[in-house]
XYZ file of C-alpha atoms in Angstrom:
450
model
C -21.049 -15.866 -7.183
C -16.461 -15.654 -7.466
C -16.181 -15.099 -3.510
C -16.969 -17.954 -2.968
C -15.081 -19.728 -6.242
C -12.663 -22.471 -6.321
C -9.154 -19.975 -7.367
C -7.609 -23.067 -8.039
C -9.198 -24.313 -11.849
C -9.533 -22.790 -14.750
C -8.350 -19.967 -17.350
C -5.918 -18.864 -15.004
C -5.942 -15.084 -17.147
C -9.449 -15.072 -16.364
C -8.644 -15.782 -12.605
C -6.204 -13.191 -11.925
C -8.513 -10.124 -14.195
C -11.648 -11.571 -12.221
C -9.352 -11.587 -8.694
C -8.190 -7.461 -10.067
C -10.101 -5.913 -10.313
C -11.524 -4.247 -7.605
C -8.406 -5.355 -5.512
C -7.146 -2.309 -8.088
C -10.436 0.149 -8.051
C -10.289 -0.328 -3.619
C -6.853 0.758 -3.834
C -7.167 3.810 -5.823
C -9.811 4.662 -3.066
C -7.872 4.475 -0.792
C -5.337 6.254 -2.233
C -8.210 9.634 -2.470
C -8.544 10.010 0.953
C -5.291 11.708 1.828
C -5.781 13.668 -1.955
C -9.298 14.794 -0.241
C -7.994 15.655 2.699
C -5.380 18.094 0.948
C -8.029 19.876 -1.966
C -10.115 21.127 1.950
C -7.300 21.964 2.998
C -6.201 23.209 0.323
C -8.346 26.020 1.612
C -7.622 26.772 5.244
C -3.740 27.751 3.925
C -0.363 26.241 3.356
C 0.890 26.437 7.466
C -2.327 23.743 7.859
C -1.369 21.698 4.083
C 2.922 21.650 5.650
C 1.045 19.882 8.223
C -1.342 17.805 7.335
C 1.861 17.359 5.147
C 4.227 16.311 7.699
C 1.929 13.826 9.058
C 1.134 12.076 6.378
C 4.755 10.752 6.031
C 3.569 9.735 10.230
C 0.886 8.132 9.487
C 2.367 5.909 6.305
C 5.115 4.530 8.192
C 2.375 3.073 10.198
C 0.316 1.668 7.339
C 3.453 -0.078 6.489
C 4.575 -1.771 9.220
C 0.434 -2.881 9.019
C 0.656 -4.017 5.642
C 3.282 -6.188 6.160
C 2.263 -7.317 9.271
C -1.823 -8.633 7.610
C 0.896 -9.925 5.065
C 1.227 -12.812 7.421
C -3.194 -13.636 7.673
C -3.259 -13.380 4.082
C -0.241 -15.510 3.466
C -1.412 -18.903 5.580
C -5.244 -18.516 5.248
C -4.818 -18.522 1.471
C -2.904 -20.974 1.464
C -5.247 -23.299 4.225
C -8.302 -21.895 1.471
C -6.445 -23.193 -1.706
C -5.801 -26.868 0.754
C -10.120 -25.854 0.855
C -8.786 -26.672 5.448
C -12.097 -23.468 6.427
C -12.361 -24.218 9.111
C -8.144 -23.536 9.507
C -8.375 -21.347 7.861
C -11.372 -19.562 9.937
C -9.027 -20.255 12.377
C -6.693 -18.158 11.291
C -8.527 -15.430 10.712
C -9.616 -15.215 15.144
C -6.175 -14.852 15.357
C -5.861 -12.225 13.726
C -8.768 -9.495 15.217
C -6.152 -10.487 18.276
C -3.141 -9.043 16.666
C -4.859 -6.170 15.124
C -6.758 -5.160 18.489
C -2.772 -4.990 19.886
C -1.525 -3.941 16.837
C -3.340 -0.549 16.929
C -4.262 0.333 20.092
C -0.625 0.020 20.596
C 0.516 2.613 17.626
C -2.461 4.818 19.437
C -0.846 4.756 22.235
C 2.968 5.947 20.379
C 0.886 8.138 18.163
C -0.201 10.538 20.938
C 2.309 10.521 22.771
C 5.151 11.540 20.562
C 3.370 13.361 17.387
C 5.201 16.635 19.021
C 8.833 15.512 19.225
C 8.290 13.171 16.069
C 6.372 15.716 13.670
C 9.059 18.518 15.382
C 11.716 16.303 13.707
C 10.903 17.818 10.438
C 12.635 20.950 11.752
C 9.037 22.150 10.143
C 8.052 25.876 11.905
C 6.948 25.728 15.744
C 2.365 26.400 14.061
C 2.824 23.492 11.494
C 4.648 21.544 14.081
C 1.388 22.217 17.060
C -0.952 21.741 14.574
C -0.362 19.006 12.266
C 0.086 17.458 16.080
C -3.510 18.185 16.531
C -4.271 16.686 14.014
C -1.482 13.400 14.364
C -3.042 12.584 17.557
C -6.824 12.118 15.824
C -5.071 9.845 13.415
C -3.800 7.602 16.073
C -6.445 7.396 17.571
C -7.936 6.907 13.702
C -5.860 3.808 13.383
C -8.041 2.075 15.262
C -10.549 1.683 13.657
C -8.403 1.500 10.418
C -6.420 -1.816 10.880
C -8.885 -3.939 11.551
C -11.058 -1.934 8.741
C -7.914 -3.674 6.990
C -7.846 -6.893 8.445
C -11.352 -7.787 6.796
C -10.122 -6.957 3.629
C -7.220 -9.378 4.190
C -9.079 -11.850 5.538
C -11.690 -11.690 2.480
C -8.596 -11.507 -0.797
C -6.954 -14.648 1.287
C -10.288 -15.727 1.002
C -10.446 -15.322 -3.186
C -13.167 -12.768 -2.254
C -11.979 -9.374 -3.859
C -15.982 -7.579 -4.312
C -17.108 -6.876 -1.014
C -13.571 -5.553 0.255
C -13.873 -2.878 -2.697
C -17.793 -2.193 -2.054
C -16.657 -1.476 1.212
C -14.586 1.223 0.684
C -16.700 2.929 -2.295
C -18.849 3.628 0.881
C -16.427 4.255 3.327
C -14.683 6.464 0.581
C -18.690 8.611 0.221
C -18.928 8.769 3.955
C -15.588 10.333 4.063
C -16.170 13.048 0.805
C -19.272 13.869 1.908
C -18.858 14.886 5.419
C -14.512 16.287 5.007
C -15.657 19.642 3.981
C -18.717 20.082 7.284
C -16.176 19.120 9.798
C -12.580 20.851 8.329
C -14.533 24.654 7.877
C -18.072 24.279 10.094
C -20.549 23.317 7.895
C -24.679 24.353 8.726
C -24.562 22.666 13.324
C -21.494 21.015 12.713
C -18.657 22.300 14.181
C -15.276 23.981 12.629
C -12.393 22.151 12.977
C -9.963 22.832 10.785
C -7.517 19.867 9.855
C -8.227 18.337 12.880
C -11.667 18.226 10.672
C -9.922 16.013 7.758
C -8.414 13.405 11.041
C -12.097 13.036 11.846
C -13.323 12.560 9.925
C -11.176 10.300 7.796
C -11.390 8.741 11.516
C -15.057 7.681 11.712
C -15.982 6.775 7.751
C -12.174 3.343 8.790
C -14.445 3.039 11.709
C -18.438 2.452 9.815
C -16.064 0.723 6.828
C -14.163 -1.475 10.003
C -17.779 -1.659 11.341
C -19.200 -3.109 8.323
C -16.674 -5.441 7.715
C -16.819 -7.341 10.549
C -20.592 -8.201 10.436
C -20.028 -8.978 6.599
C -17.580 -11.763 8.005
C -19.744 -12.890 11.328
C -22.948 -13.022 10.382
C -21.560 -15.490 7.180
C -21.487 -13.451 4.381
C -18.826 -13.994 3.071
C -16.116 -17.541 2.576
C -14.255 -17.155 6.016
C -16.547 -16.680 8.977
C -14.647 -14.322 12.720
C -16.496 -16.294 15.812
C -16.041 -16.896 18.610
C -17.916 -19.855 19.701
C -15.113 -22.302 19.317
C -12.660 -19.177 19.726
C -9.257 -19.756 21.317
C -5.614 -17.983 21.812
C -3.881 -19.519 19.267
C 0.615 -17.588 19.797
C 1.719 -20.529 17.919
C -0.511 -19.409 14.929
C 0.285 -15.629 16.037
C 3.996 -15.815 15.845
C 3.640 -18.377 12.516
C 1.831 -14.677 10.604
C 4.065 -12.435 12.744
C 7.402 -13.366 11.913
C 6.057 -13.575 7.972
C 4.719 -9.915 8.120
C 7.980 -8.607 10.369
C 10.258 -8.985 7.689
C 7.510 -7.548 4.697
C 6.936 -4.184 7.099
C 10.476 -3.267 7.142
C 10.779 -3.895 4.023
C 7.826 -1.245 4.527
C 9.009 1.660 6.927
C 11.853 1.100 4.440
C 10.885 2.512 1.776
C 8.682 5.320 3.408
C 11.640 6.105 4.981
C 13.698 6.192 2.128
C 11.074 8.400 0.552
C 12.282 10.875 3.109
C 16.004 10.600 2.270
C 14.769 11.927 -1.488
C 13.492 14.709 -1.055
C 16.535 15.861 1.329
C 18.484 14.164 -1.167
C 16.514 17.412 -3.771
C 16.013 19.972 -1.332
C 19.931 21.092 -2.603
C 18.810 21.996 -5.579
C 15.337 24.276 -4.898
C 12.128 24.773 -4.063
C 11.265 23.353 -7.662
C 12.816 20.430 -7.818
C 11.622 19.587 -4.558
C 7.654 20.219 -5.530
C 8.261 18.452 -9.030
C 10.003 15.190 -7.267
C 6.267 15.989 -4.561
C 4.404 15.131 -7.805
C 6.641 13.022 -8.956
C 5.716 10.412 -6.382
C 2.296 11.280 -6.672
C 2.297 10.102 -10.287
C 4.825 6.835 -9.594
C 1.292 6.172 -6.871
C -1.738 6.794 -9.857
C 0.514 4.327 -12.422
C 1.682 1.705 -9.792
C -2.339 1.149 -8.213
C -3.060 -1.140 -11.531
C 0.543 -3.204 -10.123
C -0.232 -2.845 -6.755
C -3.613 -4.418 -7.458
C -2.649 -7.183 -9.995
C -0.086 -8.670 -7.448
C -2.142 -8.821 -4.620
C -4.574 -10.517 -6.670
C -1.381 -12.782 -7.583
C 0.218 -13.441 -4.696
C -3.297 -14.819 -3.179
C -3.339 -17.439 -6.402
C -0.294 -17.553 -5.493
C -1.448 -19.050 -1.990
C -3.783 -20.630 -2.509
C -2.032 -22.896 -5.752
C 0.446 -24.383 -3.777
C -2.191 -24.741 -1.049
C -4.067 -27.109 -2.823
C -0.496 -28.338 -4.764
C -0.419 -26.970 -7.670
C 2.654 -25.422 -8.257
C 3.187 -25.093 -11.973
C 0.173 -23.638 -12.171
C 1.153 -20.896 -10.075
C 4.339 -20.179 -12.073
C 2.381 -19.555 -14.822
C 0.280 -16.971 -12.917
C 2.743 -15.171 -11.757
C 4.078 -14.865 -15.370
C 1.547 -13.816 -16.863
C 0.728 -11.239 -14.435
C 4.022 -9.881 -15.360
C 2.756 -9.213 -18.637
C -0.219 -7.643 -18.428
C 1.689 -5.125 -15.694
C 4.103 -4.228 -17.966
C 1.494 -3.846 -21.166
C -0.065 -1.191 -18.761
C 3.542 0.586 -17.088
C 4.206 0.091 -21.743
C 1.223 2.752 -22.099
C 1.680 4.083 -19.178
C 5.660 5.237 -20.788
C 5.060 6.088 -23.616
C 1.573 8.405 -22.861
C 4.802 9.727 -20.511
C 6.860 10.514 -23.969
C 4.562 11.622 -25.449
C 2.585 14.135 -23.629
C 4.196 14.730 -20.623
C 3.842 19.043 -19.710
C -0.393 17.828 -20.626
C -0.364 15.260 -18.087
C 1.497 17.397 -15.553
C -1.060 20.451 -16.316
C -3.949 17.995 -16.360
C -3.609 16.086 -13.357
C -1.649 19.244 -10.746
C -0.439 22.138 -11.916
C -0.124 24.928 -14.841
C 2.872 26.428 -13.966
C 5.423 27.704 -16.457
C 8.392 27.669 -14.404
C 7.697 24.352 -13.223
C 7.073 21.992 -16.048
C 9.822 21.279 -17.606
C 11.770 19.864 -14.509
C 8.642 18.732 -13.867
C 8.195 16.879 -17.398
C 11.675 15.855 -17.387
C 11.466 14.187 -14.224
C 7.951 12.987 -15.495
C 10.255 10.732 -18.676
C 13.383 9.876 -17.100
C 10.202 8.209 -14.821
C 8.603 7.062 -17.099
C 12.028 4.530 -18.304
C 11.627 3.313 -14.550
C 8.258 2.061 -14.772
C 8.527 -0.252 -17.090
C 11.227 -2.092 -14.253
C 8.077 -1.259 -12.318
C 6.072 -3.265 -13.197
C 8.280 -6.481 -13.017
C 9.479 -5.163 -8.977
C 5.669 -5.038 -8.240
C 4.159 -7.982 -9.687
C 6.880 -10.700 -7.854
C 7.537 -8.875 -4.728
C 3.710 -9.479 -3.362
C 4.098 -13.023 -5.086
C 6.999 -14.008 -3.960
C 5.198 -13.035 -0.260
C 2.314 -14.545 -1.144
C 3.877 -17.110 -0.811
C 4.503 -17.107 2.518
C 8.642 -16.003 1.893
C 9.597 -12.546 2.627
C 12.839 -13.039 4.025
C 13.627 -12.444 0.334
C 11.855 -9.123 -0.814
C 12.804 -7.544 2.632
C 16.266 -8.010 1.466
C 16.424 -7.151 -1.750
C 14.494 -3.848 -1.287
C 17.169 -3.144 1.630
C 19.341 -3.867 -1.338
C 18.109 -1.284 -4.189
C 17.555 0.937 -1.540
C 20.913 1.518 0.726
C 22.888 0.385 -1.922
C 22.407 1.854 -5.523
C 18.935 4.511 -5.177
C 20.877 6.413 -2.354
C 23.909 6.522 -2.482
C 22.894 6.839 -6.186
C 20.639 9.776 -5.579
C 23.890 11.891 -4.603
C 27.014 10.959 -7.264
C 25.110 10.501 -10.095
C 24.557 14.176 -9.860
C 27.822 15.077 -8.928
C 30.130 12.950 -11.222
C 27.963 13.803 -14.377
C 27.036 17.896 -13.243
C 22.880 16.445 -14.136
C 22.145 18.404 -10.766
C 18.014 17.089 -9.434
C 18.184 15.898 -13.198
C 20.767 12.773 -11.182
C 19.352 11.670 -8.944
C 15.822 10.490 -10.521
C 18.665 8.658 -13.048
C 20.584 7.096 -9.169
C 16.235 5.854 -8.412
C 15.701 5.139 -12.405
C 19.268 2.717 -11.595
C 17.960 1.327 -9.207
C 14.729 0.813 -10.378
C 15.823 -1.506 -12.697
C 18.635 -3.326 -10.718
C 15.526 -4.319 -8.079
C 13.978 -6.015 -11.007
C 16.882 -8.233 -11.839
C 17.481 -9.773 -8.981
C 13.520 -10.148 -7.915
C 13.189 -11.759 -11.451
C 16.458 -14.193 -10.910
C 15.142 -14.911 -8.228
C 11.412 -15.900 -8.253
C 12.927 -17.893 -11.904
C 15.049 -20.215 -9.225
C 11.968 -21.895 -7.487
C 12.784 -21.859 -4.511
C 9.913 -19.557 -3.269
C 7.598 -22.406 -4.122
C 8.866 -24.507 -0.929
C 8.581 -22.263 1.220
C 6.274 -23.435 4.299
C 4.395 -21.492 6.572
């Protein structure tokens, strides 16, 4: 089946499609988790919603660290699979288990001890901080199962199997959706746990996903195999994975921090501006989903093709992916230009005060989506080659030299107010896309040793 095919041969566009569609589905399913929690928690009251909202920011930071960590696993394993060296690729997968265990336990301990002071930093009311702390502690314990689930995904995807992670994703999300209201409201014979119930459901369903993945990886149902038989602790390999992963983690973490700062630069313009910015972040995520899935597929194919010494094929794969990403973002941008208000009221809120500002935010954002296609694909493809320093520097530069300064300067100079903050973000995205295109065209990523 597709899981065992040789991705370094055959039609480039067909390979890209076959590998990317399950990743797009997987991204979308993962996005559903926080949204489902919000739907149910919304019925408990505003303090509970705020608690889950601010806790989400802390959990997102851990997630970005984690994603970065597994970029190294993906890059090295994909390279070895492309070169046909399965024994060494299995060895990499085994070391990833050690990294996951160490990382997840460390994060859980930090989360349990520092949840309260971390949430107090947001300036929320004591009631919200207390609710958020209880939620966060359970979330961080649950992050142990989540780390293993993400590790399973990374190993399978690097080997060219994106369908199995998608199937596991669907199973554990269905459990999450089904169980959530029972534990939040205490339906049937379940205890009524409120926000803690939302966190517990998440941790439990992720645990089911992690167990399924480990079972598949250790029983030979996937291309790569986890096995303790020939296991040896390999510090050198772990360091190689971490060395590629650290810049990717830094990149993800500072993106999380920049979301914080943008909210902060939006808050002087009032509640409507903050609400519109929150909605906008969700719409951006919806547009990003297919781009992230396609970028990840492109990154795996780059790694495998470099392993097979097919540099030209790796290059063509990336340009093909950017072409498709651009078609997707153009369609989204056109939809927003013509039906902005309709999209906002259908998806989120028909509030007459919120409508005009949200629709305008959407249309300004549509300009940056066109550049976002390039950024998303090129960044993940370059990272897939194991070259993570450049994406880190580009993202650092665009956020701190362009996005945040312009978010403060444009509103003051032009009198555009909150719309100026959004235009600052657009300029930064376009600059970032240009930097990636320039670097990728130079071709230095192809010589990266992993």
